mmCIF file of C-alpha atoms and ligand atoms in Angstrom:
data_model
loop_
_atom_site.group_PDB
_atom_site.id
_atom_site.type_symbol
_atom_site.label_atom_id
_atom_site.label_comp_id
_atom_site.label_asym_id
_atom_site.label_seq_id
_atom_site.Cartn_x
_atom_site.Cartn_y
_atom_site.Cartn_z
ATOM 1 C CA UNK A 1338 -100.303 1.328 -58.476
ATOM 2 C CA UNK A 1339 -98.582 -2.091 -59.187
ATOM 3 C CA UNK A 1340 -94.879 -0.174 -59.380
ATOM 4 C CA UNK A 1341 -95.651 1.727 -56.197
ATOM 5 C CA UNK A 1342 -96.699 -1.384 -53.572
ATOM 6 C CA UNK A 1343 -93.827 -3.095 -54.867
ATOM 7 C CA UNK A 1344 -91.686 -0.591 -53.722
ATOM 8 C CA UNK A 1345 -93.272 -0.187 -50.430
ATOM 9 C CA UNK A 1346 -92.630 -3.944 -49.771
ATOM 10 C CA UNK A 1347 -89.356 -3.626 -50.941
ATOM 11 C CA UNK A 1348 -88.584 -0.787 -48.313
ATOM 12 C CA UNK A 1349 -90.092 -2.116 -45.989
ATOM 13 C CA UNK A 1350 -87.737 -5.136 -46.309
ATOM 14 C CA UNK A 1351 -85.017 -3.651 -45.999
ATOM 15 C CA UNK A 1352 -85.803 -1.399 -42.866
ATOM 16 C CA UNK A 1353 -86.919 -4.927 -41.296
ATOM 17 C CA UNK A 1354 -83.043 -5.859 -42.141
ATOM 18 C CA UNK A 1355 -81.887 -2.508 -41.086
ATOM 19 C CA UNK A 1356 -83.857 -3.672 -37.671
ATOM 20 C CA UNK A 1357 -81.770 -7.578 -37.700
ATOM 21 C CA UNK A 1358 -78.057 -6.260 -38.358
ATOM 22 C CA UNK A 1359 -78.173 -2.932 -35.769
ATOM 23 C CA UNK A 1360 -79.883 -3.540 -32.325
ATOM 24 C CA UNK A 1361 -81.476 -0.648 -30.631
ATOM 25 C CA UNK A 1362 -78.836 2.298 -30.463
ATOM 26 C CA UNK A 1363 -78.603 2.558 -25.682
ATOM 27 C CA UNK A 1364 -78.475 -1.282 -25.074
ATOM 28 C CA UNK A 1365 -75.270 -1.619 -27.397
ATOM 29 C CA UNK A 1366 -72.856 0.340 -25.144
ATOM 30 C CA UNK A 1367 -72.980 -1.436 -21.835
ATOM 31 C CA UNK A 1368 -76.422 -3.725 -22.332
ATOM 32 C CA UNK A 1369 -78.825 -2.836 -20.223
ATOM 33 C CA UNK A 1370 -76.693 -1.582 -17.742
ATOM 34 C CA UNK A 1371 -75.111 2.340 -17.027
ATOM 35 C CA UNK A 1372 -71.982 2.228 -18.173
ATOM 36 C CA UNK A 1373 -70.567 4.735 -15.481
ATOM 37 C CA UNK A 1374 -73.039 2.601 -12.754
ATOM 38 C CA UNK A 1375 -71.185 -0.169 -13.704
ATOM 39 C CA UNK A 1376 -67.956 1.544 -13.087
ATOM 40 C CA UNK A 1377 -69.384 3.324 -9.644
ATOM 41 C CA UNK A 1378 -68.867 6.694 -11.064
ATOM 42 C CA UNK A 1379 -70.763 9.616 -11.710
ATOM 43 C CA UNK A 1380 -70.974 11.169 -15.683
ATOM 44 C CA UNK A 1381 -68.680 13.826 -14.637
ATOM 45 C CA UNK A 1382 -66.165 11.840 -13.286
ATOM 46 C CA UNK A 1383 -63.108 12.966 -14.826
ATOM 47 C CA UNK A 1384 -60.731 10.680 -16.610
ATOM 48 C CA UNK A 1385 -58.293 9.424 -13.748
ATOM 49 C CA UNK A 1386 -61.416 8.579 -11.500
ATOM 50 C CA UNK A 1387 -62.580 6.258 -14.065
ATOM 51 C CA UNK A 1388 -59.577 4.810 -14.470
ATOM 52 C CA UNK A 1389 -58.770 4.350 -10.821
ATOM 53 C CA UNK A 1390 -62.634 3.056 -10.252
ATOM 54 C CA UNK A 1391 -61.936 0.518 -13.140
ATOM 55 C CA UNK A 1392 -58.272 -0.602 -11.306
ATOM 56 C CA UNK A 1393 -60.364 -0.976 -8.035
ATOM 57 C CA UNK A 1394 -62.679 -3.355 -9.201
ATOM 58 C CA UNK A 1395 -61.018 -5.341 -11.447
ATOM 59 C CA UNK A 1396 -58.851 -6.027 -8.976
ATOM 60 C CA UNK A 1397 -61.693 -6.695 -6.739
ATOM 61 C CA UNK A 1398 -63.992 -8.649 -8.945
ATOM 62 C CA UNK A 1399 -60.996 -10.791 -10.797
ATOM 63 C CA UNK A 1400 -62.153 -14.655 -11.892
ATOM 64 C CA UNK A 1401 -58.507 -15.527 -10.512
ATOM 65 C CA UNK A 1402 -59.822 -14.437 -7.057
ATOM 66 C CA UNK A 1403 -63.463 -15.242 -7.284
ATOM 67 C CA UNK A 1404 -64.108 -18.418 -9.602
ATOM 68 C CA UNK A 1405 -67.841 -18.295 -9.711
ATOM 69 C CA UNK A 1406 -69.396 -17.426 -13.226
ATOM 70 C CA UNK A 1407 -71.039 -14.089 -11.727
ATOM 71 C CA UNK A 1408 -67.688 -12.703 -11.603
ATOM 72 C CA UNK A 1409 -66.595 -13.449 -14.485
ATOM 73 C CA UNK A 1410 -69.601 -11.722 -16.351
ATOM 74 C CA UNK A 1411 -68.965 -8.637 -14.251
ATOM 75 C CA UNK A 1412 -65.496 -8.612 -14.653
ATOM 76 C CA UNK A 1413 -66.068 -8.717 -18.664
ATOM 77 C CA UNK A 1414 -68.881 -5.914 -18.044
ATOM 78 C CA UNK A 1415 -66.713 -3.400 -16.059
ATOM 79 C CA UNK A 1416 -63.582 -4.036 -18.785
ATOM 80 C CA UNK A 1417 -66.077 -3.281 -21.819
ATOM 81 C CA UNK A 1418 -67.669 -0.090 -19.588
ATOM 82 C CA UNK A 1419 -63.934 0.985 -19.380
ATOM 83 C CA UNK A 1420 -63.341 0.360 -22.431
ATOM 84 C CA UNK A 1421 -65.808 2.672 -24.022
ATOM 85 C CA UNK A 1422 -65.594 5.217 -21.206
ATOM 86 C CA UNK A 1423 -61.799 5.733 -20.963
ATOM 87 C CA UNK A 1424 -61.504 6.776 -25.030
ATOM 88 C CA UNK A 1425 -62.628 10.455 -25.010
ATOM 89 C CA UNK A 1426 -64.721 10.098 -28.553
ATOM 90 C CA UNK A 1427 -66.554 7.127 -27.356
ATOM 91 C CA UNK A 1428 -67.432 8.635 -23.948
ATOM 92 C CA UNK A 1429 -68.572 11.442 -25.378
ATOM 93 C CA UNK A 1430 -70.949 9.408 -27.672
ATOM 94 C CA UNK A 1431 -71.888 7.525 -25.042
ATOM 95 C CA UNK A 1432 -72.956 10.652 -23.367
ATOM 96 C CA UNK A 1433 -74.805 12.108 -26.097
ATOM 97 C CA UNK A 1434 -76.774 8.816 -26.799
ATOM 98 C CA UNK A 1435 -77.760 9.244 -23.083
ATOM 99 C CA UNK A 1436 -78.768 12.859 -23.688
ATOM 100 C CA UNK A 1437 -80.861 12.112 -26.683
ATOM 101 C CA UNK A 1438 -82.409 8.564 -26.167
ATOM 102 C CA UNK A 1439 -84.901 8.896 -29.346
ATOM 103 C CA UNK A 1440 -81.661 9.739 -32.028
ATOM 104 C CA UNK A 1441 -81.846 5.400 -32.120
ATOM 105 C CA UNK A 1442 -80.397 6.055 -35.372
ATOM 106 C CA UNK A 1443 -77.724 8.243 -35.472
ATOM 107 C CA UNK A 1444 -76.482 6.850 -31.963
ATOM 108 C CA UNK A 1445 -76.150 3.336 -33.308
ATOM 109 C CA UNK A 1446 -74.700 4.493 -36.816
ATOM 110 C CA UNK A 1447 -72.071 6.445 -34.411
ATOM 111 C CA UNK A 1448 -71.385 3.319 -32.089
ATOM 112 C CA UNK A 1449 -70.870 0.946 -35.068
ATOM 113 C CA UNK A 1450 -68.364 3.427 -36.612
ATOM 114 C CA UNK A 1451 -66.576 3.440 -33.417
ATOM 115 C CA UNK A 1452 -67.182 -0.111 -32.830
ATOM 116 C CA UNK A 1453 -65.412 -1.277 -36.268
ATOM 117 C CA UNK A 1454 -63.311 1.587 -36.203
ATOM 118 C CA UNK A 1455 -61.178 0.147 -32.932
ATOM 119 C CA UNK A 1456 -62.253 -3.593 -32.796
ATOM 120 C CA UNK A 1457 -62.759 -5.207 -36.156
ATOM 121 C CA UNK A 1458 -60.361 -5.887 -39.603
ATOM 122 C CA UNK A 1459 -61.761 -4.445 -41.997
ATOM 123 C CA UNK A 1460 -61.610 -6.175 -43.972
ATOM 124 C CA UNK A 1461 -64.563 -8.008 -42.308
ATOM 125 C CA UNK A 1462 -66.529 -4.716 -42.494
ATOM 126 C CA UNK A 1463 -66.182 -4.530 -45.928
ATOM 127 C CA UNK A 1464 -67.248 -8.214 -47.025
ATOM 128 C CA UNK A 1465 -70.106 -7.563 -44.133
ATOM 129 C CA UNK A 1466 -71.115 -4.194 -46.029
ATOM 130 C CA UNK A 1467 -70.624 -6.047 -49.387
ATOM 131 C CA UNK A 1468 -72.786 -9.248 -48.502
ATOM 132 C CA UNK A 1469 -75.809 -6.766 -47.193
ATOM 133 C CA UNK A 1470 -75.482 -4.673 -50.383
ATOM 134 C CA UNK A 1471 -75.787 -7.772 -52.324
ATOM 135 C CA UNK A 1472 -79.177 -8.750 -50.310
ATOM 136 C CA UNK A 1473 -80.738 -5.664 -50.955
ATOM 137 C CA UNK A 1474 -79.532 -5.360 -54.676
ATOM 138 C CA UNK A 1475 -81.283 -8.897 -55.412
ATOM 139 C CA UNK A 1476 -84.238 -7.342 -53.535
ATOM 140 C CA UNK A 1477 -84.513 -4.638 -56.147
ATOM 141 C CA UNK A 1478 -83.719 -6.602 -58.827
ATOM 142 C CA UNK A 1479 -86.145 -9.539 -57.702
ATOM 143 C CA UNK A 1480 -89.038 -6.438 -57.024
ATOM 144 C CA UNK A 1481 -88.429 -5.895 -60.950
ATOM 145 C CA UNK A 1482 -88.514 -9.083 -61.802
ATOM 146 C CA UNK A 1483 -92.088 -9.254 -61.211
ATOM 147 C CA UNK A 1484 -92.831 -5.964 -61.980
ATOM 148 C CA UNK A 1485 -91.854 -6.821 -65.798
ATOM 149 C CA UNK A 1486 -93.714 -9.938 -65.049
ATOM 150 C CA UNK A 1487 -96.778 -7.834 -64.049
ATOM 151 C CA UNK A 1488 -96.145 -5.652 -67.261
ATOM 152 C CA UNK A 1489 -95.915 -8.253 -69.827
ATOM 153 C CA UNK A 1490 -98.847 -10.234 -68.141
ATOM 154 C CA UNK A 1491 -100.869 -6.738 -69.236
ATOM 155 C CA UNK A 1492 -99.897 -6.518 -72.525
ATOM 156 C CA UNK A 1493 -102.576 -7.352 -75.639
ATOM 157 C CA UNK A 1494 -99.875 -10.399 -77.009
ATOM 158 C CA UNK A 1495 -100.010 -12.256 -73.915
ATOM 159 C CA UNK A 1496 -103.798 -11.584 -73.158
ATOM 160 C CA UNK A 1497 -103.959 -12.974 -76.409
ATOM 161 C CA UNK A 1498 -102.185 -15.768 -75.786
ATOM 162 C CA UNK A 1499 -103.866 -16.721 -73.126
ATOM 163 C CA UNK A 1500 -107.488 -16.631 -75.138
ATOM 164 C CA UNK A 1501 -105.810 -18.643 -77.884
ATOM 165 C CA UNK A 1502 -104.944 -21.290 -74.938
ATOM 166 C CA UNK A 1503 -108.504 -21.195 -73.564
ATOM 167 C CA UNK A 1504 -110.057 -21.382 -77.198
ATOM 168 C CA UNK A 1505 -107.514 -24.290 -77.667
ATOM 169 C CA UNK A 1506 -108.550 -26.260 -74.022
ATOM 170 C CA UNK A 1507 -112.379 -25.605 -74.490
ATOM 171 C CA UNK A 1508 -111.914 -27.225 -78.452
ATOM 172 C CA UNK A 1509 -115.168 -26.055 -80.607
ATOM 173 C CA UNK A 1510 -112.865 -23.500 -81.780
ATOM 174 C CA UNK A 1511 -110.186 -25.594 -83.097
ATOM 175 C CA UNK A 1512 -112.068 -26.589 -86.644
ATOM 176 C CA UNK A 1513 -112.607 -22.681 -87.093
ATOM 177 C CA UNK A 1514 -108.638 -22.310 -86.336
ATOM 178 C CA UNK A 1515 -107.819 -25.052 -88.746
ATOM 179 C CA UNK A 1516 -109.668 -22.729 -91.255
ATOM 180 C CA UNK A 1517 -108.012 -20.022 -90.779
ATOM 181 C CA UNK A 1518 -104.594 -21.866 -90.692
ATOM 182 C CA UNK A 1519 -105.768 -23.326 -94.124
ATOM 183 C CA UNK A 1520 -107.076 -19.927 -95.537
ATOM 184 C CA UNK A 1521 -103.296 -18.447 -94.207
ATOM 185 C CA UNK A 1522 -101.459 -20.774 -95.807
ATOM 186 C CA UNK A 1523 -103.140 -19.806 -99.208
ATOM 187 C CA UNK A 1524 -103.009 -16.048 -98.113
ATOM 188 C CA UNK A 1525 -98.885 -15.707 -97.349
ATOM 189 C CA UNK A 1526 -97.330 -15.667 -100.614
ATOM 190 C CA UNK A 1527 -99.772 -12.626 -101.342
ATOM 191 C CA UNK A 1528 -98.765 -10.781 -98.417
ATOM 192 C CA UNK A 1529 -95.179 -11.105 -98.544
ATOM 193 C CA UNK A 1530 -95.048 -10.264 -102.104
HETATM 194 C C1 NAG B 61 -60.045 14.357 -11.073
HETATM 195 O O1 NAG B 61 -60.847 14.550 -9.909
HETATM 196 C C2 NAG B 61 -60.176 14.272 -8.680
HETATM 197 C C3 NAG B 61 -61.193 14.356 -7.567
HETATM 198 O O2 NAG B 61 -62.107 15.397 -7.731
HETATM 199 C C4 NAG B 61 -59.030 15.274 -8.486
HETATM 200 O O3 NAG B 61 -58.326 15.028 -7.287
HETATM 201 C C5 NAG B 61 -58.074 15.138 -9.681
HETATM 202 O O4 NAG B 61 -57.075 16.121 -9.620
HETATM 203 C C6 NAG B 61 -58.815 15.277 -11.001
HETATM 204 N N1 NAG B 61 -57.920 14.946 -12.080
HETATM 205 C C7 NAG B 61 -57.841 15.652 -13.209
HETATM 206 C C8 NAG B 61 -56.864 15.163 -14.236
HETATM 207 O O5 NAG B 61 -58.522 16.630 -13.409
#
């Protein structure tokens, strides 16, 4: 029973991390936007629409010609919506996220590998990967930790123990210990010989 809860708790931890590090798999791509809305396309736009949409509106929407902070939010948001829709792979994820909404999973394992694939050294990947392996590995090895804690705590030498400390705290006892200790002293020779 003991073994078994402590695993639950421990997998249960780590799907909670799972949950911090990757955010829900649709909102990564363009937020909470449409990528292709963004963009004023429709999904089967073909590749030089998208690009001419994209050279349209940045022009349009550039922070050089329009300095308020709106802009320059949807300026970023159009080049990261261009960005994942002008690579074929990643518009094709990108559709197939939108086609299957409730594969949170697999859509966010695929954007990540895309993600760290183009944008990220990695270098920083691996220390990333390394420092969440570490977490979980002092998890598990905290989880048995007090497992063996819970093991010893059942064994007859430490219950033992523990009545020999109670006998000692509530005294009484200790004259009939003394005995003993007396009678043992007498006793060893014999029972090592
Ligand atoms: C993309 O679509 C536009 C408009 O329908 C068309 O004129 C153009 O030839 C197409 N380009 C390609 C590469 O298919």
């Amino acid at each position: 029973m003991e073994p078994l809860a402590s695993n639950r708790v421990t997998l249960l931890t780590l799907i909670f991390l799972l949950f911090l590090f990757i955010q829900p798999s649709l909102s990564i791509y363009c937020d909470e936007d449409d990528c292709y809305n963004l963009l004023g396309v429709t999904q089967s736009a073909n590749a030089s629409e998208i690009k001419k949409a994209y050279y349209m509106l940045s022009l349009k929407r550039h922070p050089d010609e329009n300095p308020d902070p709106e802009s320059k939010k949807f300026f970023v948001k159009i080049a990261n919506a261009y960005e994942i829709l002008k690579d074929e792979a990643t518009r094709e994820q990108y559709d197939y996220a939108i086609a299957h909404p409730e594969e949170v999973f697999y859509n966010t394992a695929q954007y990540y590998h895309a993600y760290y694939g183009h944008k990220t050294d990695t270098r920083a990947v691996l220390v990333g990967l390394f420092l969440i392996l570490s977490g979980f590995q002092y998890l598990n090895q905290w989880t048995r930790y007090n497992q063996a804690i819970e093991m010893v705590k059942k064994t007859p030498a430490y219950k033992n123990k523990l009545k020999a400390k109670e006998f000692e705290r509530t005294g009484g006892v200790t004259n009939k210990n003394k005995g003993n200790k007396q009678m043992n002293k007498y006793d060893l020779p014999y029972i090592f010989l």
